[in-house]
PDB file of N, CA and C in Angstrom:
ATOM      1  N   MET W 892     145.580 -74.179  76.842  1.00  0.00           N
ATOM      2  CA  MET W 892     146.857 -73.225  76.991  1.00  0.00           C
ATOM      3  C   MET W 892     147.210 -72.493  78.365  1.00  0.00           C
ATOM      4  N   GLN W 893     148.006 -72.647  78.933  1.00  0.00           N
ATOM      5  CA  GLN W 893     148.594 -72.164  80.302  1.00  0.00           C
ATOM      6  C   GLN W 893     148.633 -70.500  79.990  1.00  0.00           C
ATOM      7  N   ALA W 894     148.092 -69.596  80.597  1.00  0.00           N
ATOM      8  CA  ALA W 894     148.374 -68.369  80.664  1.00  0.00           C
ATOM      9  C   ALA W 894     149.772 -67.773  81.364  1.00  0.00           C
ATOM     10  N   LEU W 895     150.533 -66.747  80.868  1.00  0.00           N
ATOM     11  CA  LEU W 895     151.622 -66.619  81.265  1.00  0.00           C
ATOM     12  C   LEU W 895     151.486 -65.336  82.637  1.00  0.00           C
ATOM     13  N   SER W 896     152.142 -65.292  83.417  1.00  0.00           N
ATOM     14  CA  SER W 896     152.110 -64.314  84.265  1.00  0.00           C
ATOM     15  C   SER W 896     153.215 -63.938  85.021  1.00  0.00           C
ATOM     16  N   PHE W 897     153.765 -63.091  85.523  1.00  0.00           N
ATOM     17  CA  PHE W 897     154.718 -62.598  86.279  1.00  0.00           C
ATOM     18  C   PHE W 897     154.350 -61.898  87.503  1.00  0.00           C
ATOM     19  N   ASP W 898     155.174 -62.131  88.659  1.00  0.00           N
ATOM     20  CA  ASP W 898     154.910 -61.004  89.825  1.00  0.00           C
ATOM     21  C   ASP W 898     155.566 -59.810  89.322  1.00  0.00           C
ATOM     22  N   PRO W 899     154.781 -58.597  89.832  1.00  0.00           N
ATOM     23  CA  PRO W 899     155.428 -57.463  89.528  1.00  0.00           C
ATOM     24  C   PRO W 899     156.598 -57.135  90.403  1.00  0.00           C
ATOM     25  N   ALA W 900     156.548 -57.798  91.336  1.00  0.00           N
ATOM     26  CA  ALA W 900     157.818 -57.553  92.263  1.00  0.00           C
ATOM     27  C   ALA W 900     159.065 -58.065  91.598  1.00  0.00           C
ATOM     28  N   ALA W 901     159.067 -58.821  90.562  1.00  0.00           N
ATOM     29  CA  ALA W 901     160.307 -59.057  89.882  1.00  0.00           C
ATOM     30  C   ALA W 901     161.241 -57.956  89.393  1.00  0.00           C
ATOM     31  N   ALA W 902     160.512 -57.052  89.014  1.00  0.00           N
ATOM     32  CA  ALA W 902     161.275 -55.616  88.542  1.00  0.00           C
ATOM     33  C   ALA W 902     162.046 -55.274  89.762  1.00  0.00           C
ATOM     34  N   SER W 903     161.735 -55.403  90.921  1.00  0.00           N
ATOM     35  CA  SER W 903     162.126 -54.764  92.093  1.00  0.00           C
ATOM     36  C   SER W 903     163.407 -55.878  92.416  1.00  0.00           C
ATOM     37  N   ILE W 904     163.111 -56.922  92.304  1.00  0.00           N
ATOM     38  CA  ILE W 904     164.125 -58.008  92.671  1.00  0.00           C
ATOM     39  C   ILE W 904     165.378 -57.863  91.813  1.00  0.00           C
ATOM     40  N   GLY W 905     165.084 -57.517  90.451  1.00  0.00           N
ATOM     41  CA  GLY W 905     165.937 -57.527  89.481  1.00  0.00           C
ATOM     42  C   GLY W 905     166.998 -56.209  89.719  1.00  0.00           C
ATOM     43  N   SER W 906     166.275 -55.255  90.196  1.00  0.00           N
ATOM     44  CA  SER W 906     167.157 -53.901  90.471  1.00  0.00           C
ATOM     45  C   SER W 906     168.004 -54.197  91.772  1.00  0.00           C
ATOM     46  N   ASP W 907     167.530 -54.942  92.668  1.00  0.00           N
ATOM     47  CA  ASP W 907     168.180 -55.302  93.663  1.00  0.00           C
ATOM     48  C   ASP W 907     169.326 -56.163  93.326  1.00  0.00           C
ATOM     49  N   VAL W 908     169.249 -57.227  92.850  1.00  0.00           N
ATOM     50  CA  VAL W 908     170.318 -58.061  92.216  1.00  0.00           C
ATOM     51  C   VAL W 908     171.252 -57.046  91.504  1.00  0.00           C
ATOM     52  N   VAL W 909     171.016 -56.031  90.606  1.00  0.00           N
ATOM     53  CA  VAL W 909     171.584 -55.003  89.762  1.00  0.00           C
ATOM     54  C   VAL W 909     172.642 -54.417  90.859  1.00  0.00           C
ATOM     55  N   ARG W 910     171.988 -53.905  91.964  1.00  0.00           N
ATOM     56  CA  ARG W 910     172.667 -52.994  92.966  1.00  0.00           C
ATOM     57  C   ARG W 910     173.527 -53.698  93.929  1.00  0.00           C
ATOM     58  N   GLY W 911     173.389 -55.159  94.122  1.00  0.00           N
ATOM     59  CA  GLY W 911     173.953 -55.885  94.854  1.00  0.00           C
ATOM     60  C   GLY W 911     175.386 -56.236  93.907  1.00  0.00           C
ATOM     61  N   ALA W 912     175.339 -56.453  92.724  1.00  0.00           N
ATOM     62  CA  ALA W 912     176.210 -56.775  91.914  1.00  0.00           C
ATOM     63  C   ALA W 912     177.212 -55.734  91.746  1.00  0.00           C
ATOM     64  N   MET W 913     176.661 -54.104  91.714  1.00  0.00           N
ATOM     65  CA  MET W 913     177.540 -53.122  91.743  1.00  0.00           C
ATOM     66  C   MET W 913     178.404 -52.947  92.933  1.00  0.00           C
ATOM     67  N   GLN W 914     177.763 -53.179  93.993  1.00  0.00           N
ATOM     68  CA  GLN W 914     178.432 -53.119  95.156  1.00  0.00           C
ATOM     69  C   GLN W 914     179.370 -54.202  95.438  1.00  0.00           C
ATOM     70  N   GLY W 915     179.338 -55.543  94.692  1.00  0.00           N
ATOM     71  CA  GLY W 915     180.106 -56.659  94.688  1.00  0.00           C
ATOM     72  C   GLY W 915     181.387 -56.030  93.757  1.00  0.00           C
ATOM     73  N   LEU W 916     181.190 -55.178  92.698  1.00  0.00           N
ATOM     74  CA  LEU W 916     182.218 -54.852  91.948  1.00  0.00           C
ATOM     75  C   LEU W 916     183.277 -53.890  92.544  1.00  0.00           C
ATOM     76  N   GLN W 917     182.509 -52.919  93.395  1.00  0.00           N
ATOM     77  CA  GLN W 917     183.307 -51.942  93.894  1.00  0.00           C
ATOM     78  C   GLN W 917     183.997 -52.456  95.053  1.00  0.00           C
ATOM     79  N   ALA W 918     183.390 -53.535  95.885  1.00  0.00           N
ATOM     80  CA  ALA W 918     184.160 -54.186  96.919  1.00  0.00           C
ATOM     81  C   ALA W 918     185.491 -55.067  96.238  1.00  0.00           C
ATOM     82  N   GLY W 919     185.512 -55.495  95.133  1.00  0.00           N
ATOM     83  CA  GLY W 919     186.788 -56.061  94.248  1.00  0.00           C
ATOM     84  C   GLY W 919     187.372 -55.023  94.030  1.00  0.00           C
ATOM     85  N   VAL W 920     187.238 -54.136  93.573  1.00  0.00           N
ATOM     86  CA  VAL W 920     188.251 -52.807  93.242  1.00  0.00           C
ATOM     87  C   VAL W 920     188.785 -52.357  94.558  1.00  0.00           C
ATOM     88  N   THR W 921     187.972 -52.229  95.624  1.00  0.00           N
ATOM     89  CA  THR W 921     188.722 -51.813  96.741  1.00  0.00           C
ATOM     90  C   THR W 921     189.460 -53.011  97.342  1.00  0.00           C
ATOM     91  N   ALA W 922     189.220 -54.149  97.383  1.00  0.00           N
ATOM     92  CA  ALA W 922     190.284 -55.163  97.866  1.00  0.00           C
ATOM     93  C   ALA W 922     191.657 -55.522  96.903  1.00  0.00           C
ATOM     94  N   SER W 923     191.497 -54.915  95.756  1.00  0.00           N
ATOM     95  CA  SER W 923     192.703 -55.399  94.757  1.00  0.00           C
ATOM     96  C   SER W 923     193.897 -54.928  95.251  1.00  0.00           C
ATOM     97  N   PRO W 924     194.237 -53.837  95.659  1.00  0.00           N
ATOM     98  CA  PRO W 924     195.604 -53.309  96.181  1.00  0.00           C
ATOM     99  C   PRO W 924     195.873 -53.956  97.343  1.00  0.00           C
ATOM    100  N   SER W 925     195.101 -54.166  98.294  1.00  0.00           N
ATOM    101  CA  SER W 925     195.721 -55.050  99.451  1.00  0.00           C
ATOM    102  C   SER W 925     195.915 -56.297  99.359  1.00  0.00           C
ATOM    103  N   THR W 926     195.490 -56.807  98.137  1.00  0.00           N
ATOM    104  CA  THR W 926     195.470 -58.226  98.047  1.00  0.00           C
ATOM    105  C   THR W 926     196.476 -58.595  96.720  1.00  0.00           C
ATOM    106  N   THR W 927     196.931 -57.617  96.177  1.00  0.00           N
ATOM    107  CA  THR W 927     197.681 -58.138  95.146  1.00  0.00           C
ATOM    108  C   THR W 927     199.271 -57.140  95.101  1.00  0.00           C
ATOM    109  N   ALA W 928     199.409 -56.494  95.947  1.00  0.00           N
ATOM    110  CA  ALA W 928     200.625 -55.994  96.204  1.00  0.00           C
ATOM    111  C   ALA W 928     201.095 -56.050  97.664  1.00  0.00           C
ATOM    112  N   LEU W 929     201.137 -57.515  98.059  1.00  0.00           N
ATOM    113  CA  LEU W 929     201.760 -57.541  99.190  1.00  0.00           C
ATOM    114  C   LEU W 929     203.490 -57.473  99.274  1.00  0.00           C
ATOM    115  N   VAL W 930     203.860 -56.759 100.426  1.00  0.00           N
ATOM    116  CA  VAL W 930     205.323 -56.619 100.837  1.00  0.00           C
ATOM    117  C   VAL W 930     205.622 -58.116 101.278  1.00  0.00           C
ATOM    118  N   PRO W 931     206.650 -58.739 100.700  1.00  0.00           N
ATOM    119  CA  PRO W 931     207.148 -60.240 101.345  1.00  0.00           C
ATOM    120  C   PRO W 931     207.412 -60.010 102.913  1.00  0.00           C
ATOM    121  N   ALA W 932     207.248 -60.736 103.722  1.00  0.00           N
ATOM    122  CA  ALA W 932     207.406 -60.804 105.255  1.00  0.00           C
ATOM    123  C   ALA W 932     208.843 -60.888 105.393  1.00  0.00           C
ATOM    124  N   GLY W 933     209.774 -61.249 104.830  1.00  0.00           N
ATOM    125  CA  GLY W 933     211.116 -61.060 104.980  1.00  0.00           C
ATOM    126  C   GLY W 933     212.092 -60.954 103.679  1.00  0.00           C
ATOM    127  N   ALA W 934     213.186 -60.883 103.806  1.00  0.00           N
ATOM    128  CA  ALA W 934     214.228 -60.457 102.593  1.00  0.00           C
ATOM    129  C   ALA W 934     214.647 -62.020 102.064  1.00  0.00           C
ATOM    130  N   ASP W 935     214.033 -63.115 102.577  1.00  0.00           N
ATOM    131  CA  ASP W 935     214.353 -64.468 102.029  1.00  0.00           C
ATOM    132  C   ASP W 935     213.612 -64.683 100.658  1.00  0.00           C
ATOM    133  N   GLU W 936     214.256 -65.613 100.051  1.00  0.00           N
ATOM    134  CA  GLU W 936     213.542 -65.940  98.524  1.00  0.00           C
ATOM    135  C   GLU W 936     212.060 -66.441  98.650  1.00  0.00           C
ATOM    136  N   VAL W 937     211.981 -67.363  99.992  1.00  0.00           N
ATOM    137  CA  VAL W 937     210.862 -68.005 100.145  1.00  0.00           C
ATOM    138  C   VAL W 937     209.616 -67.064 100.329  1.00  0.00           C
ATOM    139  N   SER W 938     209.884 -65.896 101.300  1.00  0.00           N
ATOM    140  CA  SER W 938     209.046 -65.042 101.484  1.00  0.00           C
ATOM    141  C   SER W 938     208.813 -64.213 100.082  1.00  0.00           C
ATOM    142  N   ALA W 939     209.637 -63.808  99.331  1.00  0.00           N
ATOM    143  CA  ALA W 939     209.518 -63.339  98.253  1.00  0.00           C
ATOM    144  C   ALA W 939     208.310 -64.203  97.339  1.00  0.00           C
ATOM    145  N   GLN W 940     208.543 -65.112  97.101  1.00  0.00           N
ATOM    146  CA  GLN W 940     208.025 -66.320  96.374  1.00  0.00           C
ATOM    147  C   GLN W 940     206.267 -66.426  96.694  1.00  0.00           C
ATOM    148  N   ALA W 941     206.340 -66.656  97.983  1.00  0.00           N
ATOM    149  CA  ALA W 941     205.131 -66.645  98.824  1.00  0.00           C
ATOM    150  C   ALA W 941     204.130 -65.511  98.629  1.00  0.00           C
ATOM    151  N   ALA W 942     204.819 -64.186  98.471  1.00  0.00           N
ATOM    152  CA  ALA W 942     204.246 -63.138  98.073  1.00  0.00           C
ATOM    153  C   ALA W 942     203.670 -63.122  96.745  1.00  0.00           C
ATOM    154  N   LEU W 943     204.342 -63.429  95.808  1.00  0.00           N
ATOM    155  CA  LEU W 943     203.982 -63.472  94.350  1.00  0.00           C
ATOM    156  C   LEU W 943     203.162 -64.200  94.192  1.00  0.00           C
ATOM    157  N   ALA W 944     203.196 -65.622  94.911  1.00  0.00           N
ATOM    158  CA  ALA W 944     202.110 -66.662  94.502  1.00  0.00           C
ATOM    159  C   ALA W 944     200.737 -66.279  95.154  1.00  0.00           C
ATOM    160  N   PHE W 945     200.811 -65.600  96.190  1.00  0.00           N
ATOM    161  CA  PHE W 945     199.649 -65.023  96.917  1.00  0.00           C
ATOM    162  C   PHE W 945     199.046 -63.931  96.005  1.00  0.00           C
ATOM    163  N   ALA W 946     199.820 -63.019  95.669  1.00  0.00           N
ATOM    164  CA  ALA W 946     199.337 -61.886  94.440  1.00  0.00           C
ATOM    165  C   ALA W 946     198.926 -62.540  93.288  1.00  0.00           C
ATOM    166  N   ALA W 947     199.468 -63.582  92.793  1.00  0.00           N
ATOM    167  CA  ALA W 947     198.801 -64.139  91.633  1.00  0.00           C
ATOM    168  C   ALA W 947     197.348 -64.892  91.551  1.00  0.00           C
ATOM    169  N   GLU W 948     197.287 -65.417  92.978  1.00  0.00           N
ATOM    170  CA  GLU W 948     196.109 -66.359  93.377  1.00  0.00           C
ATOM    171  C   GLU W 948     195.047 -64.990  93.714  1.00  0.00           C
ATOM    172  N   ALA W 949     195.400 -64.089  94.185  1.00  0.00           N
ATOM    173  CA  ALA W 949     194.435 -63.066  94.408  1.00  0.00           C
ATOM    174  C   ALA W 949     193.904 -62.444  93.152  1.00  0.00           C
ATOM    175  N   THR W 950     195.077 -62.278  92.118  1.00  0.00           N
ATOM    176  CA  THR W 950     194.800 -61.387  90.805  1.00  0.00           C
ATOM    177  C   THR W 950     193.509 -62.324  90.155  1.00  0.00           C
ATOM    178  N   ALA W 951     193.901 -63.674  90.320  1.00  0.00           N
ATOM    179  CA  ALA W 951     192.932 -64.738  89.593  1.00  0.00           C
ATOM    180  C   ALA W 951     191.653 -64.651  90.008  1.00  0.00           C
ATOM    181  N   PHE W 952     191.616 -64.746  91.674  1.00  0.00           N
ATOM    182  CA  PHE W 952     190.126 -64.683  92.106  1.00  0.00           C
ATOM    183  C   PHE W 952     189.463 -63.438  91.748  1.00  0.00           C
ATOM    184  N   LEU W 953     189.953 -62.156  91.666  1.00  0.00           N
ATOM    185  CA  LEU W 953     189.506 -60.973  91.492  1.00  0.00           C
ATOM    186  C   LEU W 953     188.870 -61.040  90.064  1.00  0.00           C
ATOM    187  N   ALA W 954     189.621 -61.479  89.060  1.00  0.00           N
ATOM    188  CA  ALA W 954     189.042 -61.554  87.643  1.00  0.00           C
ATOM    189  C   ALA W 954     187.675 -62.515  87.686  1.00  0.00           C
ATOM    190  N   LEU W 955     187.873 -63.579  88.711  1.00  0.00           N
ATOM    191  CA  LEU W 955     186.579 -64.627  88.681  1.00  0.00           C
ATOM    192  C   LEU W 955     185.693 -63.669  89.241  1.00  0.00           C
ATOM    193  N   HIS W 956     186.000 -63.062  90.437  1.00  0.00           N
ATOM    194  CA  HIS W 956     184.776 -62.330  91.216  1.00  0.00           C
ATOM    195  C   HIS W 956     184.295 -61.308  90.301  1.00  0.00           C
ATOM    196  N   THR W 957     185.039 -60.512  89.387  1.00  0.00           N
ATOM    197  CA  THR W 957     184.620 -59.555  88.534  1.00  0.00           C
ATOM    198  C   THR W 957     183.627 -60.321  87.465  1.00  0.00           C
ATOM    199  N   ALA W 958     184.027 -61.346  86.792  1.00  0.00           N
ATOM    200  CA  ALA W 958     183.219 -61.803  85.857  1.00  0.00           C
ATOM    201  C   ALA W 958     181.759 -62.465  86.411  1.00  0.00           C
ATOM    202  N   ALA W 959     181.991 -62.816  87.827  1.00  0.00           N
ATOM    203  CA  ALA W 959     180.644 -63.463  88.313  1.00  0.00           C
ATOM    204  C   ALA W 959     179.556 -61.744  88.562  1.00  0.00           C
ATOM    205  N   GLN W 960     180.360 -60.896  89.041  1.00  0.00           N
ATOM    206  CA  GLN W 960     179.299 -59.687  89.427  1.00  0.00           C
ATOM    207  C   GLN W 960     178.798 -58.920  88.097  1.00  0.00           C
ATOM    208  N   GLU W 961     179.725 -59.169  87.220  1.00  0.00           N
ATOM    209  CA  GLU W 961     179.226 -58.514  85.738  1.00  0.00           C
ATOM    210  C   GLU W 961     178.219 -59.559  85.050  1.00  0.00           C
ATOM    211  N   GLU W 962     178.057 -60.773  85.455  1.00  0.00           N
ATOM    212  CA  GLU W 962     177.089 -61.544  85.018  1.00  0.00           C
ATOM    213  C   GLU W 962     175.665 -61.485  85.890  1.00  0.00           C
ATOM    214  N   LEU W 963     175.830 -61.238  87.077  1.00  0.00           N
ATOM    215  CA  LEU W 963     174.799 -60.691  87.943  1.00  0.00           C
ATOM    216  C   LEU W 963     174.194 -59.335  87.372  1.00  0.00           C
ATOM    217  N   VAL W 964     175.158 -58.283  87.089  1.00  0.00           N
ATOM    218  CA  VAL W 964     174.270 -57.227  86.608  1.00  0.00           C
ATOM    219  C   VAL W 964     173.726 -57.732  85.407  1.00  0.00           C
ATOM    220  N   ARG W 965     174.016 -58.525  84.345  1.00  0.00           N
ATOM    221  CA  ARG W 965     173.299 -58.571  83.145  1.00  0.00           C
ATOM    222  C   ARG W 965     171.934 -59.519  83.285  1.00  0.00           C
ATOM    223  N   THR W 966     172.105 -60.474  84.390  1.00  0.00           N
ATOM    224  CA  THR W 966     171.053 -61.559  84.768  1.00  0.00           C
ATOM    225  C   THR W 966     169.954 -60.316  85.461  1.00  0.00           C
ATOM    226  N   GLY W 967     170.199 -59.330  86.489  1.00  0.00           N
ATOM    227  CA  GLY W 967     169.370 -58.371  86.947  1.00  0.00           C
ATOM    228  C   GLY W 967     168.722 -57.561  86.205  1.00  0.00           C
ATOM    229  N   THR W 968     169.474 -57.099  84.946  1.00  0.00           N
ATOM    230  CA  THR W 968     169.098 -56.084  83.858  1.00  0.00           C
ATOM    231  C   THR W 968     167.923 -56.745  83.175  1.00  0.00           C
ATOM    232  N   ALA W 969     168.324 -58.184  82.769  1.00  0.00           N
ATOM    233  CA  ALA W 969     167.283 -59.260  81.973  1.00  0.00           C
ATOM    234  C   ALA W 969     166.142 -59.250  82.732  1.00  0.00           C
ATOM    235  N   VAL W 970     166.051 -59.342  84.073  1.00  0.00           N
ATOM    236  CA  VAL W 970     164.839 -59.705  84.946  1.00  0.00           C
ATOM    237  C   VAL W 970     163.994 -58.392  84.651  1.00  0.00           C
ATOM    238  N   VAL W 971     164.588 -57.034  85.011  1.00  0.00           N
ATOM    239  CA  VAL W 971     164.082 -55.815  85.074  1.00  0.00           C
ATOM    240  C   VAL W 971     163.327 -55.602  83.600  1.00  0.00           C
ATOM    241  N   ASP W 972     163.969 -55.942  82.611  1.00  0.00           N
ATOM    242  CA  ASP W 972     163.556 -55.852  81.292  1.00  0.00           C
ATOM    243  C   ASP W 972     162.305 -56.788  80.648  1.00  0.00           C
ATOM    244  N   ILE W 973     162.446 -58.095  81.318  1.00  0.00           N
ATOM    245  CA  ILE W 973     161.271 -58.639  81.070  1.00  0.00           C
ATOM    246  C   ILE W 973     159.989 -58.372  81.789  1.00  0.00           C
ATOM    247  N   ALA W 974     160.212 -57.907  83.297  1.00  0.00           N
ATOM    248  CA  ALA W 974     158.886 -57.291  83.895  1.00  0.00           C
ATOM    249  C   ALA W 974     158.606 -56.079  82.890  1.00  0.00           C
ATOM    250  N   ARG W 975     159.641 -55.171  82.560  1.00  0.00           N
ATOM    251  CA  ARG W 975     159.056 -54.366  81.927  1.00  0.00           C
ATOM    252  C   ARG W 975     158.025 -54.486  80.654  1.00  0.00           C
ATOM    253  N   MET W 976     158.812 -55.336  79.619  1.00  0.00           N
ATOM    254  CA  MET W 976     158.089 -56.002  78.850  1.00  0.00           C
ATOM    255  C   MET W 976     156.624 -56.301  78.914  1.00  0.00           C
ATOM    256  N   TYR W 977     156.803 -57.296  79.896  1.00  0.00           N
ATOM    257  CA  TYR W 977     155.483 -58.200  80.293  1.00  0.00           C
ATOM    258  C   TYR W 977     154.384 -57.002  80.804  1.00  0.00           C
ATOM    259  N   SER W 978     154.868 -56.052  81.496  1.00  0.00           N
ATOM    260  CA  SER W 978     154.313 -54.860  81.905  1.00  0.00           C
ATOM    261  C   SER W 978     153.683 -53.934  80.674  1.00  0.00           C
ATOM    262  N   GLU W 979     154.358 -53.544  79.625  1.00  0.00           N
ATOM    263  CA  GLU W 979     154.020 -53.117  78.566  1.00  0.00           C
ATOM    264  C   GLU W 979     152.942 -53.955  77.880  1.00  0.00           C
ATOM    265  N   VAL W 980     153.470 -54.997  77.607  1.00  0.00           N
ATOM    266  CA  VAL W 980     152.390 -55.766  76.766  1.00  0.00           C
ATOM    267  C   VAL W 980     150.830 -56.035  77.687  1.00  0.00           C
ATOM    268  N   ASP W 981     150.962 -56.236  78.940  1.00  0.00           N
ATOM    269  CA  ASP W 981     149.839 -56.267  79.654  1.00  0.00           C
ATOM    270  C   ASP W 981     148.998 -54.698  79.771  1.00  0.00           C
ATOM    271  N   ALA W 982     149.654 -53.825  79.419  1.00  0.00           N
ATOM    272  CA  ALA W 982     149.054 -52.385  79.588  1.00  0.00           C
ATOM    273  C   ALA W 982     148.447 -52.328  78.334  1.00  0.00           C
ATOM    274  N   ALA W 983     149.083 -52.711  77.319  1.00  0.00           N
ATOM    275  CA  ALA W 983     148.786 -52.508  75.883  1.00  0.00           C
ATOM    276  C   ALA W 983     147.250 -53.278  75.410  1.00  0.00           C
ATOM    277  N   ALA W 984     147.535 -54.518  76.216  1.00  0.00           N
ATOM    278  CA  ALA W 984     146.279 -55.516  75.836  1.00  0.00           C
ATOM    279  C   ALA W 984     145.182 -54.974  76.654  1.00  0.00           C
ATOM    280  N   ALA W 985     145.265 -54.415  77.858  1.00  0.00           N
ATOM    281  CA  ALA W 985     144.424 -53.914  78.814  1.00  0.00           C
ATOM    282  C   ALA W 985     143.923 -52.725  77.850  1.00  0.00           C
ATOM    283  N   GLY W 986     144.331 -52.018  77.456  1.00  0.00           N
ATOM    284  CA  GLY W 986     144.145 -50.729  76.830  1.00  0.00           C
ATOM    285  C   GLY W 986     143.320 -50.836  75.744  1.00  0.00           C
ATOM    286  N   GLY W 987     143.681 -52.031  74.938  1.00  0.00           N
ATOM    287  CA  GLY W 987     142.926 -52.422  73.787  1.00  0.00           C
ATOM    288  C   GLY W 987     141.679 -53.124  73.913  1.00  0.00           C
ATOM    289  N   VAL W 988     141.556 -53.563  75.169  1.00  0.00           N
ATOM    290  CA  VAL W 988     140.106 -54.039  75.668  1.00  0.00           C
ATOM    291  C   VAL W 988     139.378 -52.916  76.385  1.00  0.00           C
ATOM    292  N   LEU W 989     139.736 -52.262  77.187  1.00  0.00           N
ATOM    293  CA  LEU W 989     139.193 -51.239  77.695  1.00  0.00           C
ATOM    294  C   LEU W 989     139.193 -49.695  77.168  1.00  0.00           C
ATOM    295  N   GLY W 990     139.856 -49.693  75.961  1.00  0.00           N
ATOM    296  CA  GLY W 990     139.739 -48.375  75.321  1.00  0.00           C
ATOM    297  C   GLY W 990     140.693 -47.470  75.823  1.00  0.00           C
ATOM    298  N   ILE W 991     141.502 -47.812  76.815  1.00  0.00           N
ATOM    299  CA  ILE W 991     142.000 -46.566  77.662  1.00  0.00           C
ATOM    300  C   ILE W 991     143.706 -47.179  77.596  1.00  0.00           C
ATOM    301  N   ARG W 992     144.421 -46.115  77.850  1.00  0.00           N
ATOM    302  CA  ARG W 992     146.190 -46.435  77.953  1.00  0.00           C
ATOM    303  C   ARG W 992     146.513 -46.347  79.361  1.00  0.00           C
ATOM    304  N   PRO W 993     146.706 -47.529  80.239  1.00  0.00           N
ATOM    305  CA  PRO W 993     147.261 -47.334  81.507  1.00  0.00           C
ATOM    306  C   PRO W 993     148.405 -46.770  81.678  1.00  0.00           C
ATOM    307  N   PRO W 994     148.662 -45.918  82.955  1.00  0.00           N
ATOM    308  CA  PRO W 994     149.792 -45.099  83.108  1.00  0.00           C
ATOM    309  C   PRO W 994     151.046 -46.126  83.525  1.00  0.00           C
ATOM    310  N   GLY W 995     152.303 -45.496  83.112  1.00  0.00           N
ATOM    311  CA  GLY W 995     153.458 -46.054  83.459  1.00  0.00           C
ATOM    312  C   GLY W 995     153.832 -47.484  83.520  1.00  0.00           C
ATOM    313  N   THR W 996     154.867 -47.757  83.130  1.00  0.00           N
ATOM    314  CA  THR W 996     155.636 -49.339  83.106  1.00  0.00           C
ATOM    315  C   THR W 996     157.032 -49.114  84.322  1.00  0.00           C
ATOM    316  N   TYR W 997     157.629 -50.135  84.275  1.00  0.00           N
ATOM    317  CA  TYR W 997     158.718 -50.123  85.136  1.00  0.00           C
ATOM    318  C   TYR W 997     159.862 -49.418  84.517  1.00  0.00           C
ATOM    319  N   ARG W 998     160.994 -48.935  85.186  1.00  0.00           N
ATOM    320  CA  ARG W 998     161.758 -48.146  84.560  1.00  0.00           C
ATOM    321  C   ARG W 998     163.089 -49.067  84.073  1.00  0.00           C
ATOM    322  N   MET W 999     164.148 -48.703  83.350  1.00  0.00           N
ATOM    323  CA  MET W 999     165.082 -49.360  82.948  1.00  0.00           C
ATOM    324  C   MET W 999     165.942 -49.708  84.010  1.00  0.00           C
ATOM    325  N   ALA W1000     166.581 -50.775  83.788  1.00  0.00           N
ATOM    326  CA  ALA W1000     167.731 -51.148  85.264  1.00  0.00           C
ATOM    327  C   ALA W1000     169.007 -50.286  85.087  1.00  0.00           C
ATOM    328  N   GLY W1001     169.808 -50.184  86.148  1.00  0.00           N
ATOM    329  CA  GLY W1001     170.833 -49.540  86.026  1.00  0.00           C
ATOM    330  C   GLY W1001     171.400 -48.177  86.630  1.00  0.00           C
TER     331      GLY W1001
END
């Protein structure tokens, strides 16, 4: 049977993923007004249709971007939680073997 292990840096990486995704969400919010509320270049019908089409595409892209960033938040949080669980189990096992309780575990993501 192969022993399970993890790199303690996983918690830090998970936190970095969450932080990056939160910055990505903020970037999407910042970009929304300038990409979805375009003024047509001219008074003609083609300019109006082009502005509407661009705004529709931008809205769809921003929705996709938001969904992707939210998935990254969930993934990063899961990595941090897994690292915390491994750390807690390892600490409990070590405490049982050594008769002591090791200090601290990883903090929760978010």
